[in-house]
């Protein structure tokens, strides 16, 4: 009977959350028509059969900076832009299940207000920006569940970053899904169900900012905000072929986010932009920092955004694998292609030999740092309503040997291990400048062992979480897609360990039809500006001016 | 019998440590002569009856920057300078008991080496720099006890900051005392005994960097390095009338220091300079950061030292008291004098009304953050040899209501309280710019309720620890000395609480003969450069160009 009651509790909560979501979607006007009953594998062609020509133009023709320009010049109204993105976001929801809420009335009211101003005002004037649900935001009727049944319909106060974006004139119009505990590299929760990849619905859009990636991946948004503590901006961005940036922690504020374990400081998350345009990444960073947010959130680094420019060719270290898990063929090919392009453009390309740097040890440390209470707080939260514990939650809490309920001295021990590991890695980087050589500028590396994984298979975080442990800034950018001809499986490969076997067995090209393949550029801690400068140079080498 | 054995253990350890200290002092050549059997109240006149005229000239005539200039110009040899400071440091030891070790042979060998170089090299070429013992340093025979009997004669690896100072050409020649646990605002340990104030041996030189302050306070050093997590650079600097700077944490590395609770990150200590000269403070910071130490200690903020210049009069907020404990008359007078000078020089002087900002709550938080294990680790360390627990150790561990052995969730709670408090204070500071006013540049405040306290009376940390909790940079500078005529006690004052009563009852002018009185300038977190610029402006207003 206790169980039956509990089931009622979590299911009632889920119904409330979905009712809120559906109420927003029901306002879409005109209604979406032309969505097939059986959705195709790829959602990429859906917009042209559902949206108007004008809506397609507004949502597809412009980059972020171009759209901002015509908005600022009043060549297009904020309301028209907003309505187009609202309808496209609703379509994205139908195709991928990426939304927790469509803010139809609020967004249109905001748009009308902005249109009524005598002068356009703010760096993001009129731009629809989509947001990860648990971040919350200003707004009188904003509730935030962070995808926990227990927190459904919880009031939310304002979020400092979003206050800044809002004061810069943006329009909030769509809030997006995240997985249970916000700690999967996929996006499934009891509250909102599973979000799928807009390029291939049999694949994950990644996570934990997978609602954002699914939405931006079908241009239901062209600039969204995710968050990253183990890959949660970069993994989903990579899986849909968009730009995603994880700055060093404490450049952008997390103040106001709804999350577990308030006060935990063993490992820090950071918000980051997810966008269709390279230049929008840096624009976002500039705007987020421009008004010295450390004057309100004093935990932030008091350091203005200082754009970096390379004056000579880069020294790029390529990480061909991480010493733990081999890359799938398309990821290997992407790395080879970009490294070749960089060499051809005159950059110095060397290997990043990290086998001696213990990326497996790094995982051992960071997975322990995620849950210093052994996961008790989140387990209690989920058990309080009886919501089922999903497989990838069990994976990240129960199946990691380092996760345990620690005493304070045990916590100090693992923090000391973390610090020693960071110092070791920093010294290895600095040592690249030994013997009169130049120091490596950035590491070019995979953001994952491969393209987007089939659902529930995202059980190796090492290619992203490594840089969270080190707190290194890292940006993801699109490179190619899985090629059924080129990216054949090597039948003779002998896996080196259990994790490697799991990843190897996951691959066969036909599972990955249409899947985008992306790469990652990593810089030293707090060299955020340099990483974005390197992105520009590397993309130039790839023929993207 | 167990007790008797234990007593032997700690006493044996103490004998070892003192034998090492005495062996270094025994090398002093020529021997010190002319020290009276009964030491006078003030040690300030001792040098002229013990040292040669040339030694007095070398150690008294020059500021740090002046001495560096003539060393660089080879107008004086490093060896001559080193020998003069070695002998003066030995005298300081005889007068105040401030040394753990005199590095006679090592310093002279180093000096000869520097003299033998074809070209002077390094920002600190030839300068003797004194160091707090638990920081350790490079050197083949360096042992570090951190004043714990248990750690006496423990090997020490190098310290990053000291590696930098060394590579800039300095001479390490004297290591200085710190109190048991390094957590008193005085300087007494079982290993080395009690250090006294060079202006009045009945008073403390402050702590925990009280060996440094006693040494620099009698010019046995003109530049030393202390460390600060609750006032440990500023309190001792203030008590001997020298300059002492606590930068924001993570500007200067602590990597390599010997300390308890490795991995603790609830509240962070920072090294800082203690010196006779204002300009040497900024010089020290520049040198410490010049070579991007974050490339070896990646926990540091990657931010170059960027000198700040005021282009208009300052807005200075004066904290007349902290809402908990009233100031002794000489401290009140110092504040009034400097505030008046600032007003006269054209600066805007306003009040820092912090009664609503809960400085008592801040103490409640930070005292808990110091010992998240309830002090168990350090108690075990002391009990392992049976060394007695000193009264001020009991005060800071056992007598603080917030100190308890925490679980990890309890640790998170107090960290969340800390962060909320910091945010509240930051908002209050930002709010000084409301209604079109200018924002306050710096807070001018006392570094203590009064001058140096009589021994074992330093039981109120609030005037310094407040800025550690907030991680605000703060510099201390000399202002005046206690005046037997002006600084009379108000017999009618009614204490507001128990702490206030304790502090009030401590005062009567005749206890504080000769005692220096200093003030403190505090800036927003990570505005270190601005604080030192404000120091310059405020001293100019005081007639110190």
PDB file of N, CA, C and O in Angstrom, chain B residues 135-188:
ATOM      1  N   UNK B 135      56.325  27.266   6.044  1.00  0.00           N
ATOM      2  CA  UNK B 135      56.295  27.354   4.580  1.00  0.00           C
ATOM      3  C   UNK B 135      57.335  26.438   3.951  1.00  0.00           C
ATOM      4  O   UNK B 135      57.179  26.046   2.800  1.00  0.00           O
ATOM      5  N   UNK B 136      58.386  26.116   4.712  1.00  0.00           N
ATOM      6  CA  UNK B 136      59.457  25.322   4.128  1.00  0.00           C
ATOM      7  C   UNK B 136      60.144  26.085   3.018  1.00  0.00           C
ATOM      8  O   UNK B 136      59.888  27.270   2.807  1.00  0.00           O
ATOM      9  N   UNK B 137      61.049  25.446   2.343  1.00  0.00           N
ATOM     10  CA  UNK B 137      61.752  26.083   1.224  1.00  0.00           C
ATOM     11  C   UNK B 137      62.679  25.061   0.623  1.00  0.00           C
ATOM     12  O   UNK B 137      62.899  23.986   1.174  1.00  0.00           O
ATOM     13  N   UNK B 138      63.233  25.417  -0.516  1.00  0.00           N
ATOM     14  CA  UNK B 138      64.235  24.567  -1.151  1.00  0.00           C
ATOM     15  C   UNK B 138      65.466  24.508  -0.249  1.00  0.00           C
ATOM     16  O   UNK B 138      65.729  25.425   0.530  1.00  0.00           O
ATOM     17  N   UNK B 139      66.222  23.417  -0.320  1.00  0.00           N
ATOM     18  CA  UNK B 139      67.436  23.322   0.493  1.00  0.00           C
ATOM     19  C   UNK B 139      67.648  21.894   0.934  1.00  0.00           C
ATOM     20  O   UNK B 139      66.709  21.234   1.355  1.00  0.00           O
ATOM     21  N   UNK B 140      68.902  21.445   0.913  1.00  0.00           N
ATOM     22  CA  UNK B 140      69.072  20.013   1.117  1.00  0.00           C
ATOM     23  C   UNK B 140      68.925  19.586   2.569  1.00  0.00           C
ATOM     24  O   UNK B 140      68.653  18.443   2.853  1.00  0.00           O
ATOM     25  N   UNK B 141      69.083  20.501   3.479  1.00  0.00           N
ATOM     26  CA  UNK B 141      68.978  20.116   4.889  1.00  0.00           C
ATOM     27  C   UNK B 141      67.802  20.807   5.582  1.00  0.00           C
ATOM     28  O   UNK B 141      67.812  21.036   6.776  1.00  0.00           O
ATOM     29  N   UNK B 142      66.786  21.158   4.795  1.00  0.00           N
ATOM     30  CA  UNK B 142      65.649  21.880   5.372  1.00  0.00           C
ATOM     31  C   UNK B 142      64.653  20.898   5.998  1.00  0.00           C
ATOM     32  O   UNK B 142      64.186  19.966   5.344  1.00  0.00           O
ATOM     33  N   UNK B 143      64.375  21.124   7.268  1.00  0.00           N
ATOM     34  CA  UNK B 143      63.356  20.343   7.975  1.00  0.00           C
ATOM     35  C   UNK B 143      62.263  21.317   8.394  1.00  0.00           C
ATOM     36  O   UNK B 143      62.563  22.481   8.666  1.00  0.00           O
ATOM     37  N   UNK B 144      61.053  20.824   8.500  1.00  0.00           N
ATOM     38  CA  UNK B 144      59.949  21.715   8.841  1.00  0.00           C
ATOM     39  C   UNK B 144      59.026  21.039   9.829  1.00  0.00           C
ATOM     40  O   UNK B 144      58.508  19.955   9.565  1.00  0.00           O
ATOM     41  N   UNK B 145      58.816  21.684  10.961  1.00  0.00           N
ATOM     42  CA  UNK B 145      57.958  21.103  12.001  1.00  0.00           C
ATOM     43  C   UNK B 145      56.604  21.769  12.088  1.00  0.00           C
ATOM     44  O   UNK B 145      55.693  21.228  12.696  1.00  0.00           O
ATOM     45  N   UNK B 146      56.463  22.953  11.500  1.00  0.00           N
ATOM     46  CA  UNK B 146      55.246  23.740  11.669  1.00  0.00           C
ATOM     47  C   UNK B 146      54.912  23.920  13.152  1.00  0.00           C
ATOM     48  O   UNK B 146      53.754  24.060  13.534  1.00  0.00           O
ATOM     49  N   UNK B 147      55.940  23.889  13.993  1.00  0.00           N
ATOM     50  CA  UNK B 147      55.818  24.032  15.450  1.00  0.00           C
ATOM     51  C   UNK B 147      55.040  22.912  16.135  1.00  0.00           C
ATOM     52  O   UNK B 147      54.569  23.093  17.258  1.00  0.00           O
ATOM     53  N   UNK B 148      54.907  21.784  15.474  1.00  0.00           N
ATOM     54  CA  UNK B 148      54.363  20.598  16.151  1.00  0.00           C
ATOM     55  C   UNK B 148      55.531  19.728  16.605  1.00  0.00           C
ATOM     56  O   UNK B 148      56.403  19.397  15.788  1.00  0.00           O
ATOM     57  N   UNK B 149      55.510  19.327  17.824  1.00  0.00           N
ATOM     58  CA  UNK B 149      56.553  18.421  18.310  1.00  0.00           C
ATOM     59  C   UNK B 149      56.628  17.181  17.414  1.00  0.00           C
ATOM     60  O   UNK B 149      57.708  16.715  17.049  1.00  0.00           O
ATOM     61  N   UNK B 150      55.469  16.681  17.011  1.00  0.00           N
ATOM     62  CA  UNK B 150      55.428  15.448  16.216  1.00  0.00           C
ATOM     63  C   UNK B 150      56.174  15.568  14.894  1.00  0.00           C
ATOM     64  O   UNK B 150      56.646  14.577  14.348  1.00  0.00           O
ATOM     65  N   UNK B 151      56.234  16.787  14.354  1.00  0.00           N
ATOM     66  CA  UNK B 151      56.828  16.960  13.019  1.00  0.00           C
ATOM     67  C   UNK B 151      58.271  17.470  13.061  1.00  0.00           C
ATOM     68  O   UNK B 151      58.844  17.785  12.014  1.00  0.00           O
ATOM     69  N   UNK B 152      58.820  17.584  14.253  1.00  0.00           N
ATOM     70  CA  UNK B 152      60.194  18.093  14.350  1.00  0.00           C
ATOM     71  C   UNK B 152      61.123  17.218  13.507  1.00  0.00           C
ATOM     72  O   UNK B 152      61.016  15.995  13.522  1.00  0.00           O
ATOM     73  N   UNK B 153      62.001  17.869  12.763  1.00  0.00           N
ATOM     74  CA  UNK B 153      62.996  17.190  11.916  1.00  0.00           C
ATOM     75  C   UNK B 153      62.378  16.439  10.735  1.00  0.00           C
ATOM     76  O   UNK B 153      62.962  15.518  10.193  1.00  0.00           O
ATOM     77  N   UNK B 154      61.190  16.865  10.321  1.00  0.00           N
ATOM     78  CA  UNK B 154      60.569  16.260   9.142  1.00  0.00           C
ATOM     79  C   UNK B 154      61.159  16.875   7.872  1.00  0.00           C
ATOM     80  O   UNK B 154      61.313  18.084   7.773  1.00  0.00           O
ATOM     81  N   UNK B 155      61.483  16.021   6.916  1.00  0.00           N
ATOM     82  CA  UNK B 155      62.008  16.485   5.623  1.00  0.00           C
ATOM     83  C   UNK B 155      60.997  17.397   4.937  1.00  0.00           C
ATOM     84  O   UNK B 155      59.794  17.236   5.103  1.00  0.00           O
ATOM     85  N   UNK B 156      61.526  18.295   4.138  1.00  0.00           N
ATOM     86  CA  UNK B 156      60.617  19.185   3.437  1.00  0.00           C
ATOM     87  C   UNK B 156      61.011  19.300   1.971  1.00  0.00           C
ATOM     88  O   UNK B 156      62.165  19.412   1.645  1.00  0.00           O
ATOM     89  N   UNK B 157      60.008  19.274   1.102  1.00  0.00           N
ATOM     90  CA  UNK B 157      60.295  19.502  -0.316  1.00  0.00           C
ATOM     91  C   UNK B 157      60.140  20.992  -0.587  1.00  0.00           C
ATOM     92  O   UNK B 157      59.848  21.772   0.297  1.00  0.00           O
ATOM     93  N   UNK B 158      60.320  21.380  -1.808  1.00  0.00           N
ATOM     94  CA  UNK B 158      60.381  22.807  -2.104  1.00  0.00           C
ATOM     95  C   UNK B 158      58.992  23.452  -2.071  1.00  0.00           C
ATOM     96  O   UNK B 158      57.964  22.784  -2.124  1.00  0.00           O
ATOM     97  N   UNK B 159      59.003  24.764  -1.970  1.00  0.00           N
ATOM     98  CA  UNK B 159      57.806  25.582  -1.908  1.00  0.00           C
ATOM     99  C   UNK B 159      57.847  26.489  -3.136  1.00  0.00           C
ATOM    100  O   UNK B 159      58.856  27.146  -3.403  1.00  0.00           O
ATOM    101  N   UNK B 160      56.754  26.503  -3.886  1.00  0.00           N
ATOM    102  CA  UNK B 160      56.758  27.186  -5.188  1.00  0.00           C
ATOM    103  C   UNK B 160      57.089  28.677  -5.066  1.00  0.00           C
ATOM    104  O   UNK B 160      57.915  29.211  -5.815  1.00  0.00           O
ATOM    105  N   UNK B 161      56.431  29.355  -4.115  1.00  0.00           N
ATOM    106  CA  UNK B 161      56.702  30.785  -3.939  1.00  0.00           C
ATOM    107  C   UNK B 161      58.185  31.014  -3.639  1.00  0.00           C
ATOM    108  O   UNK B 161      58.813  31.927  -4.188  1.00  0.00           O
ATOM    109  N   UNK B 162      58.723  30.196  -2.767  1.00  0.00           N
ATOM    110  CA  UNK B 162      60.110  30.403  -2.360  1.00  0.00           C
ATOM    111  C   UNK B 162      61.076  30.026  -3.483  1.00  0.00           C
ATOM    112  O   UNK B 162      62.150  30.612  -3.609  1.00  0.00           O
ATOM    113  N   UNK B 163      60.673  29.060  -4.290  1.00  0.00           N
ATOM    114  CA  UNK B 163      61.473  28.768  -5.490  1.00  0.00           C
ATOM    115  C   UNK B 163      61.563  30.010  -6.378  1.00  0.00           C
ATOM    116  O   UNK B 163      62.612  30.317  -6.944  1.00  0.00           O
ATOM    117  N   UNK B 164      60.434  30.712  -6.482  1.00  0.00           N
ATOM    118  CA  UNK B 164      60.406  31.928  -7.308  1.00  0.00           C
ATOM    119  C   UNK B 164      61.306  33.006  -6.704  1.00  0.00           C
ATOM    120  O   UNK B 164      62.145  33.595  -7.390  1.00  0.00           O
ATOM    121  N   UNK B 165      61.153  33.246  -5.405  1.00  0.00           N
ATOM    122  CA  UNK B 165      61.976  34.275  -4.745  1.00  0.00           C
ATOM    123  C   UNK B 165      63.462  33.937  -4.884  1.00  0.00           C
ATOM    124  O   UNK B 165      64.292  34.804  -5.145  1.00  0.00           O
ATOM    125  N   UNK B 166      63.751  32.659  -4.741  1.00  0.00           N
ATOM    126  CA  UNK B 166      65.143  32.208  -4.829  1.00  0.00           C
ATOM    127  C   UNK B 166      65.674  32.436  -6.246  1.00  0.00           C
ATOM    128  O   UNK B 166      66.783  32.933  -6.430  1.00  0.00           O
ATOM    129  N   UNK B 167      64.860  32.089  -7.221  1.00  0.00           N
ATOM    130  CA  UNK B 167      65.317  32.259  -8.604  1.00  0.00           C
ATOM    131  C   UNK B 167      65.449  33.741  -8.951  1.00  0.00           C
ATOM    132  O   UNK B 167      66.114  34.098  -9.914  1.00  0.00           O
ATOM    133  N   UNK B 168      64.845  34.599  -8.151  1.00  0.00           N
ATOM    134  CA  UNK B 168      65.006  36.041  -8.349  1.00  0.00           C
ATOM    135  C   UNK B 168      66.181  36.593  -7.542  1.00  0.00           C
ATOM    136  O   UNK B 168      66.323  37.806  -7.406  1.00  0.00           O
ATOM    137  N   UNK B 169      66.977  35.699  -6.973  1.00  0.00           N
ATOM    138  CA  UNK B 169      68.251  36.128  -6.415  1.00  0.00           C
ATOM    139  C   UNK B 169      68.286  36.449  -4.935  1.00  0.00           C
ATOM    140  O   UNK B 169      69.278  37.001  -4.442  1.00  0.00           O
ATOM    141  N   UNK B 170      67.249  36.114  -4.190  1.00  0.00           N
ATOM    142  CA  UNK B 170      67.282  36.482  -2.770  1.00  0.00           C
ATOM    143  C   UNK B 170      68.182  35.542  -1.970  1.00  0.00           C
ATOM    144  O   UNK B 170      68.627  34.504  -2.469  1.00  0.00           O
ATOM    145  N   UNK B 171      68.409  35.893  -0.729  1.00  0.00           N
ATOM    146  CA  UNK B 171      69.170  35.066   0.203  1.00  0.00           C
ATOM    147  C   UNK B 171      68.237  34.674   1.350  1.00  0.00           C
ATOM    148  O   UNK B 171      67.717  35.545   2.041  1.00  0.00           O
ATOM    149  N   UNK B 172      68.001  33.377   1.516  1.00  0.00           N
ATOM    150  CA  UNK B 172      67.244  32.929   2.690  1.00  0.00           C
ATOM    151  C   UNK B 172      68.230  32.751   3.839  1.00  0.00           C
ATOM    152  O   UNK B 172      69.265  32.102   3.691  1.00  0.00           O
ATOM    153  N   UNK B 173      67.910  33.333   4.972  1.00  0.00           N
ATOM    154  CA  UNK B 173      68.902  33.344   6.052  1.00  0.00           C
ATOM    155  C   UNK B 173      68.291  33.129   7.426  1.00  0.00           C
ATOM    156  O   UNK B 173      68.994  32.813   8.389  1.00  0.00           O
ATOM    157  N   UNK B 174      66.970  33.303   7.547  1.00  0.00           N
ATOM    158  CA  UNK B 174      66.370  33.191   8.877  1.00  0.00           C
ATOM    159  C   UNK B 174      64.948  32.656   8.730  1.00  0.00           C
ATOM    160  O   UNK B 174      64.195  33.137   7.895  1.00  0.00           O
ATOM    161  N   UNK B 175      64.636  31.661   9.532  1.00  0.00           N
ATOM    162  CA  UNK B 175      63.274  31.108   9.535  1.00  0.00           C
ATOM    163  C   UNK B 175      62.633  31.443  10.876  1.00  0.00           C
ATOM    164  O   UNK B 175      63.291  31.442  11.917  1.00  0.00           O
ATOM    165  N   UNK B 176      61.347  31.717  10.840  1.00  0.00           N
ATOM    166  CA  UNK B 176      60.739  32.344  12.014  1.00  0.00           C
ATOM    167  C   UNK B 176      59.607  31.523  12.619  1.00  0.00           C
ATOM    168  O   UNK B 176      58.996  30.670  11.968  1.00  0.00           O
ATOM    169  N   UNK B 177      59.312  31.865  13.858  1.00  0.00           N
ATOM    170  CA  UNK B 177      58.370  31.097  14.669  1.00  0.00           C
ATOM    171  C   UNK B 177      56.908  31.321  14.279  1.00  0.00           C
ATOM    172  O   UNK B 177      56.535  32.362  13.737  1.00  0.00           O
ATOM    173  N   UNK B 178      56.117  30.316  14.614  1.00  0.00           N
ATOM    174  CA  UNK B 178      54.666  30.413  14.519  1.00  0.00           C
ATOM    175  C   UNK B 178      54.081  29.664  15.721  1.00  0.00           C
ATOM    176  O   UNK B 178      54.768  28.831  16.312  1.00  0.00           O
ATOM    177  N   UNK B 179      52.839  29.943  16.080  1.00  0.00           N
ATOM    178  CA  UNK B 179      52.278  29.304  17.273  1.00  0.00           C
ATOM    179  C   UNK B 179      51.826  27.868  17.006  1.00  0.00           C
ATOM    180  O   UNK B 179      51.705  27.448  15.856  1.00  0.00           O
ATOM    181  N   UNK B 180      51.546  27.177  18.063  1.00  0.00           N
ATOM    182  CA  UNK B 180      50.945  25.837  17.980  1.00  0.00           C
ATOM    183  C   UNK B 180      49.694  25.884  17.099  1.00  0.00           C
ATOM    184  O   UNK B 180      48.844  26.772  17.279  1.00  0.00           O
ATOM    185  N   UNK B 181      49.587  24.972  16.188  1.00  0.00           N
ATOM    186  CA  UNK B 181      48.492  24.854  15.193  1.00  0.00           C
ATOM    187  C   UNK B 181      48.533  25.985  14.150  1.00  0.00           C
ATOM    188  O   UNK B 181      47.736  25.996  13.221  1.00  0.00           O
ATOM    189  N   UNK B 182      49.426  26.955  14.315  1.00  0.00           N
ATOM    190  CA  UNK B 182      49.510  28.125  13.416  1.00  0.00           C
ATOM    191  C   UNK B 182      48.179  28.871  13.402  1.00  0.00           C
ATOM    192  O   UNK B 182      47.837  29.549  12.432  1.00  0.00           O
ATOM    193  N   UNK B 183      47.436  28.738  14.491  1.00  0.00           N
ATOM    194  CA  UNK B 183      46.101  29.329  14.548  1.00  0.00           C
ATOM    195  C   UNK B 183      45.890  30.101  15.845  1.00  0.00           C
ATOM    196  O   UNK B 183      44.853  29.969  16.503  1.00  0.00           O
ATOM    197  N   UNK B 184      46.884  30.883  16.237  1.00  0.00           N
ATOM    198  CA  UNK B 184      46.688  31.886  17.291  1.00  0.00           C
ATOM    199  C   UNK B 184      46.992  33.233  16.658  1.00  0.00           C
ATOM    200  O   UNK B 184      47.757  33.306  15.699  1.00  0.00           O
ATOM    201  N   UNK B 185      46.457  34.291  17.237  1.00  0.00           N
ATOM    202  CA  UNK B 185      46.914  35.627  16.857  1.00  0.00           C
ATOM    203  C   UNK B 185      48.044  36.066  17.791  1.00  0.00           C
ATOM    204  O   UNK B 185      48.229  37.248  18.075  1.00  0.00           O
ATOM    205  N   UNK B 186      48.779  35.092  18.287  1.00  0.00           N
ATOM    206  CA  UNK B 186      50.007  35.313  19.036  1.00  0.00           C
ATOM    207  C   UNK B 186      50.982  34.245  18.562  1.00  0.00           C
ATOM    208  O   UNK B 186      50.665  33.519  17.608  1.00  0.00           O
ATOM    209  N   UNK B 187      52.137  34.135  19.234  1.00  0.00           N
ATOM    210  CA  UNK B 187      53.141  33.204  18.725  1.00  0.00           C
ATOM    211  C   UNK B 187      53.808  32.466  19.880  1.00  0.00           C
ATOM    212  O   UNK B 187      54.819  32.898  20.411  1.00  0.00           O
ATOM    213  N   UNK B 188      53.200  31.363  20.252  1.00  0.00           N
ATOM    214  CA  UNK B 188      53.768  30.525  21.295  1.00  0.00           C
ATOM    215  C   UNK B 188      53.588  29.062  20.910  1.00  0.00           C
ATOM    216  O   UNK B 188      52.508  28.665  20.466  1.00  0.00           O
TER     217      UNK B 188
END
